[in-house]
Amino acid sequence: MDYMNQLKDAVRFLRGHIGDPPDVVLVLGSGLGGAFASQVESQRLSYTEIPHFPASSVVGHAGELAWGTHEQTRFCALMGRVHLYEGLPLERVVFAVRSMALWGTENFLITNAAGAVNEDFEPGELMLITDHINLQGANPLEGDNHEELGQRFPDMSEAYHPDLRRLALQCAGEVGIGLRRGVYIAVRGPSYETPAEIRMCRTLGADAVGMSTVPEVIALNHMQRRVAGISCLTNMAAGILDQPLVHDEVLGVTERVKGDFAKLVLKWTERLGAQ
Ligand code: HPA
């Protein structure tokens, strides 16, 4: 089955199983899904049950789709994602968000864990993504353009929608959570960066570095959907502190801030529905 038909197959399944598309889709990065799901009532489905959905290669983390209604807003949460470094082509990396958009969802909130490149930032802070730099050396729109999804050369001048960004800042104020603003730079990974690479990222204008999000944001802009992005800054990027980067530290900080993070995402979800 070709790619477009796989997408339509997934949409048929989602429509049959869940019904109308939600008001918003949340893409929740590693460790962030659980905190969100623990604060809302939702129904769940493993990615393995949805036709053609890519399951993560991380053992025991195939990924789950959660859906429900929070304060009148109908949401779907993609808990778990696949990354370019897992060795999949980007069109598979963006398959889940594309199927959500093709189903009819207009609004997306993409989240991730990222390292702080900006030395004024601190681990545990949240950053609203204002713009991005794609340093992955790949783009999900490479190859034949799927005309049904969007045009060959989509505009990216406001990849992170101004209204959704404004709403995120308002919500952060309302729930009393600090929200930094900055540019996210996406690298391929999976090795963390060298200190020289981080200096380069800073020179290029980046405030945070990570290994995800940008492919999804490109694919959704291609489909003219509204996107917002939030990074959970889990560590200072390489070379800033005199210590090595360990994945356990990244997970530990996520654990510490996930409550705040979930609170912000929930408020944003609630307010989005009221718009
Ligand atoms: N670099 C790249 N990806 C990351 C980092 C980092 O420092 N922290 C969390 N994800």
PDB file of C-alpha atoms and ligand atoms in Angstrom:
ATOM      1  CA  MET A   1       0.000   0.000   0.000  1.00  0.00           C
ATOM      2  CA  ASP A   2       1.447   3.393  -0.897  1.00  0.00           C
ATOM      3  CA  TYR A   3       2.052   6.094   1.686  1.00  0.00           C
ATOM      4  CA  MET A   4      -1.075   8.193   1.016  1.00  0.00           C
ATOM      5  CA  ASN A   5      -3.283   5.114   1.252  1.00  0.00           C
ATOM      6  CA  GLN A   6      -1.587   4.102   4.498  1.00  0.00           C
ATOM      7  CA  LEU A   7      -2.427   7.549   5.882  1.00  0.00           C
ATOM      8  CA  LYS A   8      -6.035   7.239   4.741  1.00  0.00           C
ATOM      9  CA  ASP A   9      -6.199   3.768   6.270  1.00  0.00           C
ATOM     10  CA  ALA A  10      -5.046   5.162   9.644  1.00  0.00           C
ATOM     11  CA  VAL A  11      -7.573   8.014   9.394  1.00  0.00           C
ATOM     12  CA  ARG A  12     -10.390   5.548   8.674  1.00  0.00           C
ATOM     13  CA  PHE A  13      -9.408   3.605  11.761  1.00  0.00           C
ATOM     14  CA  LEU A  14      -9.276   6.735  13.942  1.00  0.00           C
ATOM     15  CA  ARG A  15     -12.631   7.932  12.666  1.00  0.00           C
ATOM     16  CA  GLY A  16     -14.200   4.521  13.285  1.00  0.00           C
ATOM     17  CA  HIS A  17     -12.683   4.118  16.725  1.00  0.00           C
ATOM     18  CA  ILE A  18     -12.827   7.666  18.119  1.00  0.00           C
ATOM     19  CA  GLY A  19     -15.181   9.621  15.854  1.00  0.00           C
ATOM     20  CA  ASP A  20     -14.674  13.251  14.908  1.00  0.00           C
ATOM     21  CA  PRO A  21     -11.157  14.692  15.013  1.00  0.00           C
ATOM     22  CA  PRO A  22     -10.155  16.398  18.284  1.00  0.00           C
ATOM     23  CA  ASP A  23      -9.743  20.160  18.762  1.00  0.00           C
ATOM     24  CA  VAL A  24      -6.086  19.647  19.513  1.00  0.00           C
ATOM     25  CA  VAL A  25      -3.391  17.007  19.281  1.00  0.00           C
ATOM     26  CA  LEU A  26      -0.649  16.993  21.895  1.00  0.00           C
ATOM     27  CA  VAL A  27       2.641  15.322  21.079  1.00  0.00           C
ATOM     28  CA  LEU A  28       4.199  14.461  24.406  1.00  0.00           C
ATOM     29  CA  GLY A  29       7.910  13.747  24.578  1.00  0.00           C
ATOM     30  CA  SER A  30       9.638  11.124  26.668  1.00  0.00           C
ATOM     31  CA  GLY A  31       8.535  11.145  30.294  1.00  0.00           C
ATOM     32  CA  LEU A  32       6.033  13.942  29.700  1.00  0.00           C
ATOM     33  CA  GLY A  33       3.114  11.795  28.565  1.00  0.00           C
ATOM     34  CA  GLY A  34       2.621  10.009  31.863  1.00  0.00           C
ATOM     35  CA  ALA A  35       2.245  13.206  33.881  1.00  0.00           C
ATOM     36  CA  PHE A  36      -0.363  14.549  31.503  1.00  0.00           C
ATOM     37  CA  ALA A  37      -2.302  11.292  31.368  1.00  0.00           C
ATOM     38  CA  SER A  38      -2.368  11.034  35.160  1.00  0.00           C
ATOM     39  CA  GLN A  39      -4.199  14.370  35.377  1.00  0.00           C
ATOM     40  CA  VAL A  40      -6.975  13.778  32.862  1.00  0.00           C
ATOM     41  CA  GLU A  41      -9.451  11.066  32.127  1.00  0.00           C
ATOM     42  CA  SER A  42      -8.666   9.431  28.842  1.00  0.00           C
ATOM     43  CA  GLN A  43      -9.107   6.329  26.812  1.00  0.00           C
ATOM     44  CA  ARG A  44      -5.985   4.651  25.523  1.00  0.00           C
ATOM     45  CA  LEU A  45      -4.835   2.643  22.574  1.00  0.00           C
ATOM     46  CA  SER A  46      -1.404   1.213  21.801  1.00  0.00           C
ATOM     47  CA  TYR A  47       0.191   2.449  18.566  1.00  0.00           C
ATOM     48  CA  THR A  48       0.529  -1.195  17.599  1.00  0.00           C
ATOM     49  CA  GLU A  49      -3.271  -1.340  17.180  1.00  0.00           C
ATOM     50  CA  ILE A  50      -3.431   1.625  14.775  1.00  0.00           C
ATOM     51  CA  PRO A  51      -2.745   0.737  11.130  1.00  0.00           C
ATOM     52  CA  HIS A  52       0.755   1.757   9.965  1.00  0.00           C
ATOM     53  CA  PHE A  53       1.570   3.767  13.112  1.00  0.00           C
ATOM     54  CA  PRO A  54       5.303   3.507  13.737  1.00  0.00           C
ATOM     55  CA  ALA A  55       6.129   1.951  17.095  1.00  0.00           C
ATOM     56  CA  SER A  56       9.228   3.196  18.891  1.00  0.00           C
ATOM     57  CA  SER A  57      12.176   0.826  18.928  1.00  0.00           C
ATOM     58  CA  VAL A  58      12.680   1.538  22.626  1.00  0.00           C
ATOM     59  CA  VAL A  59      11.655  -1.691  24.382  1.00  0.00           C
ATOM     60  CA  GLY A  60       8.376  -1.335  26.260  1.00  0.00           C
ATOM     61  CA  HIS A  61       7.671   2.092  24.797  1.00  0.00           C
ATOM     62  CA  ALA A  62       5.808   1.333  21.599  1.00  0.00           C
ATOM     63  CA  GLY A  63       3.726   4.450  22.260  1.00  0.00           C
ATOM     64  CA  GLU A  64       0.124   5.096  23.164  1.00  0.00           C
ATOM     65  CA  LEU A  65      -2.630   7.296  21.851  1.00  0.00           C
ATOM     66  CA  ALA A  66      -4.810   8.805  24.597  1.00  0.00           C
ATOM     67  CA  TRP A  67      -8.003  10.729  23.938  1.00  0.00           C
ATOM     68  CA  GLY A  68     -10.651  12.448  25.969  1.00  0.00           C
ATOM     69  CA  THR A  69     -12.307  15.770  26.763  1.00  0.00           C
ATOM     70  CA  HIS A  70     -10.804  18.304  29.141  1.00  0.00           C
ATOM     71  CA  GLU A  71     -13.037  21.271  30.060  1.00  0.00           C
ATOM     72  CA  GLN A  72     -14.907  21.068  26.734  1.00  0.00           C
ATOM     73  CA  THR A  73     -11.759  20.631  24.649  1.00  0.00           C
ATOM     74  CA  ARG A  74     -11.481  17.345  22.822  1.00  0.00           C
ATOM     75  CA  PHE A  75      -7.869  16.218  22.724  1.00  0.00           C
ATOM     76  CA  CYS A  76      -5.723  13.394  21.480  1.00  0.00           C
ATOM     77  CA  ALA A  77      -2.333  12.878  23.040  1.00  0.00           C
ATOM     78  CA  LEU A  78       0.408  11.055  21.185  1.00  0.00           C
ATOM     79  CA  MET A  79       2.458   9.623  24.018  1.00  0.00           C
ATOM     80  CA  GLY A  80       5.735   8.480  22.587  1.00  0.00           C
ATOM     81  CA  ARG A  81       7.236   9.229  19.199  1.00  0.00           C
ATOM     82  CA  VAL A  82       9.839   7.849  16.868  1.00  0.00           C
ATOM     83  CA  HIS A  83      13.021   9.748  16.089  1.00  0.00           C
ATOM     84  CA  LEU A  84      15.256  10.041  13.072  1.00  0.00           C
ATOM     85  CA  TYR A  85      18.087   8.444  15.068  1.00  0.00           C
ATOM     86  CA  GLU A  86      16.067   5.234  15.354  1.00  0.00           C
ATOM     87  CA  GLY A  87      16.886   4.738  11.695  1.00  0.00           C
ATOM     88  CA  LEU A  88      13.443   5.313  10.226  1.00  0.00           C
ATOM     89  CA  PRO A  89      12.837   7.507   7.188  1.00  0.00           C
ATOM     90  CA  LEU A  90      11.353  10.893   8.122  1.00  0.00           C
ATOM     91  CA  GLU A  91       8.081  10.122   6.384  1.00  0.00           C
ATOM     92  CA  ARG A  92       7.550   7.443   9.033  1.00  0.00           C
ATOM     93  CA  VAL A  93       8.646   9.814  11.802  1.00  0.00           C
ATOM     94  CA  VAL A  94       5.860  12.232  10.807  1.00  0.00           C
ATOM     95  CA  PHE A  95       3.248   9.574   9.995  1.00  0.00           C
ATOM     96  CA  ALA A  96       1.308   9.928  13.261  1.00  0.00           C
ATOM     97  CA  VAL A  97       0.968  13.733  13.143  1.00  0.00           C
ATOM     98  CA  ARG A  98       0.116  13.633   9.461  1.00  0.00           C
ATOM     99  CA  SER A  99      -2.677  11.158  10.085  1.00  0.00           C
ATOM    100  CA  MET A 100      -3.998  13.377  12.909  1.00  0.00           C
ATOM    101  CA  ALA A 101      -3.995  16.378  10.545  1.00  0.00           C
ATOM    102  CA  LEU A 102      -5.571  14.445   7.659  1.00  0.00           C
ATOM    103  CA  TRP A 103      -8.297  13.284  10.057  1.00  0.00           C
ATOM    104  CA  GLY A 104      -9.100  17.006  10.436  1.00  0.00           C
ATOM    105  CA  THR A 105      -7.245  18.313  13.503  1.00  0.00           C
ATOM    106  CA  GLU A 106      -6.287  21.974  13.178  1.00  0.00           C
ATOM    107  CA  ASN A 107      -4.195  22.609  16.310  1.00  0.00           C
ATOM    108  CA  PHE A 108      -1.073  20.874  17.534  1.00  0.00           C
ATOM    109  CA  LEU A 109       1.138  21.264  20.565  1.00  0.00           C
ATOM    110  CA  ILE A 110       4.482  19.553  20.158  1.00  0.00           C
ATOM    111  CA  THR A 111       6.671  19.025  23.196  1.00  0.00           C
ATOM    112  CA  ASN A 112      10.150  17.707  23.767  1.00  0.00           C
ATOM    113  CA  ALA A 113      13.076  17.424  26.133  1.00  0.00           C
ATOM    114  CA  ALA A 114      15.980  19.667  25.146  1.00  0.00           C
ATOM    115  CA  GLY A 115      19.366  20.853  26.328  1.00  0.00           C
ATOM    116  CA  ALA A 116      19.775  24.551  27.188  1.00  0.00           C
ATOM    117  CA  VAL A 117      22.209  26.274  24.823  1.00  0.00           C
ATOM    118  CA  ASN A 118      21.409  29.735  26.176  1.00  0.00           C
ATOM    119  CA  GLU A 119      23.513  30.123  29.304  1.00  0.00           C
ATOM    120  CA  ASP A 120      20.857  32.290  30.972  1.00  0.00           C
ATOM    121  CA  PHE A 121      18.499  29.316  31.050  1.00  0.00           C
ATOM    122  CA  GLU A 122      18.447  26.604  33.717  1.00  0.00           C
ATOM    123  CA  PRO A 123      17.607  22.905  33.794  1.00  0.00           C
ATOM    124  CA  GLY A 124      14.004  22.441  34.805  1.00  0.00           C
ATOM    125  CA  GLU A 125      12.758  25.539  32.958  1.00  0.00           C
ATOM    126  CA  LEU A 126      10.244  25.402  30.131  1.00  0.00           C
ATOM    127  CA  MET A 127      10.804  27.178  26.819  1.00  0.00           C
ATOM    128  CA  LEU A 128       8.188  28.230  24.298  1.00  0.00           C
ATOM    129  CA  ILE A 129       9.644  27.607  20.858  1.00  0.00           C
ATOM    130  CA  THR A 130       9.510  30.801  18.798  1.00  0.00           C
ATOM    131  CA  ASP A 131      11.308  29.405  15.750  1.00  0.00           C
ATOM    132  CA  HIS A 132      13.618  26.564  14.793  1.00  0.00           C
ATOM    133  CA  ILE A 133      16.783  25.693  12.915  1.00  0.00           C
ATOM    134  CA  ASN A 134      16.849  22.375  11.108  1.00  0.00           C
ATOM    135  CA  LEU A 135      20.327  20.887  11.490  1.00  0.00           C
ATOM    136  CA  GLN A 136      19.185  17.299  10.916  1.00  0.00           C
ATOM    137  CA  GLY A 137      20.333  17.339   7.318  1.00  0.00           C
ATOM    138  CA  ALA A 138      16.993  15.884   6.271  1.00  0.00           C
ATOM    139  CA  ASN A 139      13.467  17.092   5.620  1.00  0.00           C
ATOM    140  CA  PRO A 140      10.228  15.058   5.760  1.00  0.00           C
ATOM    141  CA  LEU A 141       9.067  16.676   2.506  1.00  0.00           C
ATOM    142  CA  GLU A 142      11.954  15.274   0.440  1.00  0.00           C
ATOM    143  CA  GLY A 143      10.917  13.144  -2.502  1.00  0.00           C
ATOM    144  CA  ASP A 144       7.731  13.392  -4.515  1.00  0.00           C
ATOM    145  CA  ASN A 145       5.378  15.999  -3.085  1.00  0.00           C
ATOM    146  CA  HIS A 146       2.044  14.649  -1.850  1.00  0.00           C
ATOM    147  CA  GLU A 147      -0.168  17.288  -3.478  1.00  0.00           C
ATOM    148  CA  GLU A 148      -3.126  16.169  -1.349  1.00  0.00           C
ATOM    149  CA  LEU A 149      -1.223  17.205   1.764  1.00  0.00           C
ATOM    150  CA  GLY A 150       0.290  20.492   0.666  1.00  0.00           C
ATOM    151  CA  GLN A 151       2.416  22.404  -1.773  1.00  0.00           C
ATOM    152  CA  ARG A 152       5.974  21.693  -2.901  1.00  0.00           C
ATOM    153  CA  PHE A 153       7.551  24.733  -1.246  1.00  0.00           C
ATOM    154  CA  PRO A 154       5.576  25.549   1.910  1.00  0.00           C
ATOM    155  CA  ASP A 155       6.094  28.820   3.753  1.00  0.00           C
ATOM    156  CA  MET A 156       7.832  28.489   7.130  1.00  0.00           C
ATOM    157  CA  SER A 157       7.980  32.157   8.139  1.00  0.00           C
ATOM    158  CA  GLU A 158       5.595  31.595  11.059  1.00  0.00           C
ATOM    159  CA  ALA A 159       6.102  27.908  11.683  1.00  0.00           C
ATOM    160  CA  TYR A 160       4.988  28.335  15.314  1.00  0.00           C
ATOM    161  CA  HIS A 161       1.617  30.033  15.135  1.00  0.00           C
ATOM    162  CA  PRO A 162       1.528  33.500  16.789  1.00  0.00           C
ATOM    163  CA  ASP A 163      -1.968  32.976  18.302  1.00  0.00           C
ATOM    164  CA  LEU A 164      -1.010  29.647  19.844  1.00  0.00           C
ATOM    165  CA  ARG A 165       2.237  31.152  21.180  1.00  0.00           C
ATOM    166  CA  ARG A 166       0.357  34.056  22.737  1.00  0.00           C
ATOM    167  CA  LEU A 167      -2.071  31.632  24.332  1.00  0.00           C
ATOM    168  CA  ALA A 168       0.806  29.602  25.811  1.00  0.00           C
ATOM    169  CA  LEU A 169       2.331  32.714  27.385  1.00  0.00           C
ATOM    170  CA  GLN A 170      -1.042  33.766  28.803  1.00  0.00           C
ATOM    171  CA  CYS A 171      -1.638  30.298  30.245  1.00  0.00           C
ATOM    172  CA  ALA A 172       1.841  30.191  31.803  1.00  0.00           C
ATOM    173  CA  GLY A 173       1.027  33.506  33.521  1.00  0.00           C
ATOM    174  CA  GLU A 174      -2.324  32.192  34.725  1.00  0.00           C
ATOM    175  CA  VAL A 175      -0.920  29.035  36.280  1.00  0.00           C
ATOM    176  CA  GLY A 176       2.179  30.826  37.600  1.00  0.00           C
ATOM    177  CA  ILE A 177       4.771  28.915  35.607  1.00  0.00           C
ATOM    178  CA  GLY A 178       7.773  30.671  34.070  1.00  0.00           C
ATOM    179  CA  LEU A 179       8.040  30.213  30.327  1.00  0.00           C
ATOM    180  CA  ARG A 180      11.228  31.147  28.480  1.00  0.00           C
ATOM    181  CA  ARG A 181      11.145  31.934  24.782  1.00  0.00           C
ATOM    182  CA  GLY A 182      13.712  30.798  22.272  1.00  0.00           C
ATOM    183  CA  VAL A 183      14.907  29.097  19.124  1.00  0.00           C
ATOM    184  CA  TYR A 184      15.090  25.282  19.038  1.00  0.00           C
ATOM    185  CA  ILE A 185      17.794  23.655  16.957  1.00  0.00           C
ATOM    186  CA  ALA A 186      17.242  20.055  15.865  1.00  0.00           C
ATOM    187  CA  VAL A 187      20.218  17.737  15.490  1.00  0.00           C
ATOM    188  CA  ARG A 188      20.264  14.128  14.308  1.00  0.00           C
ATOM    189  CA  GLY A 189      21.645  12.488  17.455  1.00  0.00           C
ATOM    190  CA  PRO A 190      21.694  10.048  19.086  1.00  0.00           C
ATOM    191  CA  SER A 191      25.081  11.052  20.507  1.00  0.00           C
ATOM    192  CA  TYR A 192      24.867  14.251  22.478  1.00  0.00           C
ATOM    193  CA  GLU A 193      26.701  17.237  21.000  1.00  0.00           C
ATOM    194  CA  THR A 194      30.335  18.158  21.582  1.00  0.00           C
ATOM    195  CA  PRO A 195      31.118  21.456  23.335  1.00  0.00           C
ATOM    196  CA  ALA A 196      32.307  22.824  19.959  1.00  0.00           C
ATOM    197  CA  GLU A 197      28.993  21.885  18.353  1.00  0.00           C
ATOM    198  CA  ILE A 198      27.134  23.643  21.151  1.00  0.00           C
ATOM    199  CA  ARG A 199      29.230  26.796  20.611  1.00  0.00           C
ATOM    200  CA  MET A 200      28.283  26.545  16.932  1.00  0.00           C
ATOM    201  CA  CYS A 201      24.583  26.182  17.838  1.00  0.00           C
ATOM    202  CA  ARG A 202      24.829  29.308  19.995  1.00  0.00           C
ATOM    203  CA  THR A 203      26.560  31.243  17.209  1.00  0.00           C
ATOM    204  CA  LEU A 204      23.786  30.159  14.848  1.00  0.00           C
ATOM    205  CA  GLY A 205      21.194  31.648  17.180  1.00  0.00           C
ATOM    206  CA  ALA A 206      19.852  28.637  19.045  1.00  0.00           C
ATOM    207  CA  ASP A 207      18.647  28.661  22.652  1.00  0.00           C
ATOM    208  CA  ALA A 208      17.880  24.955  23.030  1.00  0.00           C
ATOM    209  CA  VAL A 209      18.988  21.767  21.285  1.00  0.00           C
ATOM    210  CA  GLY A 210      17.162  18.491  20.766  1.00  0.00           C
ATOM    211  CA  MET A 211      16.643  15.545  18.447  1.00  0.00           C
ATOM    212  CA  SER A 212      12.950  15.775  17.563  1.00  0.00           C
ATOM    213  CA  THR A 213      10.032  18.140  16.812  1.00  0.00           C
ATOM    214  CA  VAL A 214      11.316  19.854  13.661  1.00  0.00           C
ATOM    215  CA  PRO A 215      10.209  17.080  11.252  1.00  0.00           C
ATOM    216  CA  GLU A 216       6.696  17.125  12.737  1.00  0.00           C
ATOM    217  CA  VAL A 217       6.533  20.927  12.610  1.00  0.00           C
ATOM    218  CA  ILE A 218       7.593  20.955   8.950  1.00  0.00           C
ATOM    219  CA  ALA A 219       5.051  18.259   8.028  1.00  0.00           C
ATOM    220  CA  LEU A 220       2.249  20.147   9.821  1.00  0.00           C
ATOM    221  CA  ASN A 221       3.128  23.495   8.245  1.00  0.00           C
ATOM    222  CA  HIS A 222       3.067  21.707   4.895  1.00  0.00           C
ATOM    223  CA  MET A 223      -0.546  20.792   5.729  1.00  0.00           C
ATOM    224  CA  GLN A 224      -1.206  24.381   6.896  1.00  0.00           C
ATOM    225  CA  ARG A 225      -2.013  23.368  10.468  1.00  0.00           C
ATOM    226  CA  ARG A 226      -1.454  25.573  13.516  1.00  0.00           C
ATOM    227  CA  VAL A 227       1.497  24.471  15.661  1.00  0.00           C
ATOM    228  CA  ALA A 228       2.968  25.450  19.013  1.00  0.00           C
ATOM    229  CA  GLY A 229       6.051  23.932  20.644  1.00  0.00           C
ATOM    230  CA  ILE A 230       7.326  23.718  24.196  1.00  0.00           C
ATOM    231  CA  SER A 231      10.717  22.392  25.294  1.00  0.00           C
ATOM    232  CA  CYS A 232      11.381  21.046  28.740  1.00  0.00           C
ATOM    233  CA  LEU A 233      14.993  22.060  29.378  1.00  0.00           C
ATOM    234  CA  THR A 234      16.414  18.979  31.027  1.00  0.00           C
ATOM    235  CA  ASN A 235      20.090  19.883  31.124  1.00  0.00           C
ATOM    236  CA  MET A 236      22.653  22.499  30.205  1.00  0.00           C
ATOM    237  CA  ALA A 237      24.001  21.552  26.758  1.00  0.00           C
ATOM    238  CA  ALA A 238      27.466  19.988  26.505  1.00  0.00           C
ATOM    239  CA  GLY A 239      30.487  22.018  27.610  1.00  0.00           C
ATOM    240  CA  ILE A 240      28.566  24.626  29.625  1.00  0.00           C
ATOM    241  CA  LEU A 241      29.042  22.829  32.931  1.00  0.00           C
ATOM    242  CA  ASP A 242      32.177  20.928  33.808  1.00  0.00           C
ATOM    243  CA  GLN A 243      30.450  17.555  33.789  1.00  0.00           C
ATOM    244  CA  PRO A 244      29.446  14.862  31.290  1.00  0.00           C
ATOM    245  CA  LEU A 245      25.908  14.581  29.951  1.00  0.00           C
ATOM    246  CA  VAL A 246      24.031  11.543  31.154  1.00  0.00           C
ATOM    247  CA  HIS A 247      20.621  10.413  29.963  1.00  0.00           C
ATOM    248  CA  ASP A 248      19.581   9.598  33.546  1.00  0.00           C
ATOM    249  CA  GLU A 249      20.010  13.266  34.459  1.00  0.00           C
ATOM    250  CA  VAL A 250      17.732  14.214  31.542  1.00  0.00           C
ATOM    251  CA  LEU A 251      15.118  11.755  32.819  1.00  0.00           C
ATOM    252  CA  GLY A 252      15.533  12.938  36.424  1.00  0.00           C
ATOM    253  CA  VAL A 253      14.855  16.587  35.566  1.00  0.00           C
ATOM    254  CA  THR A 254      11.869  15.568  33.450  1.00  0.00           C
ATOM    255  CA  GLU A 255      10.556  13.719  36.488  1.00  0.00           C
ATOM    256  CA  ARG A 256      10.943  16.878  38.607  1.00  0.00           C
ATOM    257  CA  VAL A 257       9.190  19.319  36.258  1.00  0.00           C
ATOM    258  CA  LYS A 258       6.594  17.120  34.623  1.00  0.00           C
ATOM    259  CA  GLY A 259       3.901  18.259  37.070  1.00  0.00           C
ATOM    260  CA  ASP A 260       4.346  21.922  36.089  1.00  0.00           C
ATOM    261  CA  PHE A 261       4.574  20.916  32.504  1.00  0.00           C
ATOM    262  CA  ALA A 262       1.308  18.969  32.610  1.00  0.00           C
ATOM    263  CA  LYS A 263      -0.407  21.881  34.372  1.00  0.00           C
ATOM    264  CA  LEU A 264       0.602  24.266  31.594  1.00  0.00           C
ATOM    265  CA  VAL A 265      -0.388  21.866  28.825  1.00  0.00           C
ATOM    266  CA  LEU A 266      -3.779  21.283  30.463  1.00  0.00           C
ATOM    267  CA  LYS A 267      -4.498  24.990  30.850  1.00  0.00           C
ATOM    268  CA  TRP A 268      -3.479  25.570  27.246  1.00  0.00           C
ATOM    269  CA  THR A 269      -5.729  22.710  26.091  1.00  0.00           C
ATOM    270  CA  GLU A 270      -8.649  24.081  28.095  1.00  0.00           C
ATOM    271  CA  ARG A 271      -8.235  27.630  26.790  1.00  0.00           C
ATOM    272  CA  LEU A 272      -7.777  26.496  23.219  1.00  0.00           C
ATOM    273  CA  GLY A 273     -11.221  24.929  23.187  1.00  0.00           C
ATOM    274  CA  ALA A 274     -12.769  28.148  24.477  1.00  0.00           C
ATOM    275  CA  GLN A 275     -11.281  30.220  21.636  1.00  0.00           C
TER     276      GLN A 275
HETATM  277  N1  HPA B   1      21.102  17.597  23.342  1.00  0.00           N
HETATM  278  C1  HPA B   1      20.263  17.001  22.461  1.00  0.00           C
HETATM  279  N2  HPA B   1      19.100  16.487  22.804  1.00  0.00           N
HETATM  280  C2  HPA B   1      18.719  16.594  24.084  1.00  0.00           C
HETATM  281  C3  HPA B   1      19.530  17.192  25.052  1.00  0.00           C
HETATM  282  C4  HPA B   1      20.798  17.724  24.666  1.00  0.00           C
HETATM  283  O1  HPA B   1      21.566  18.268  25.460  1.00  0.00           O
HETATM  284  N3  HPA B   1      18.856  17.123  26.231  1.00  0.00           N
HETATM  285  C5  HPA B   1      17.677  16.502  25.968  1.00  0.00           C
HETATM  286  N4  HPA B   1      17.588  16.182  24.681  1.00  0.00           N
END
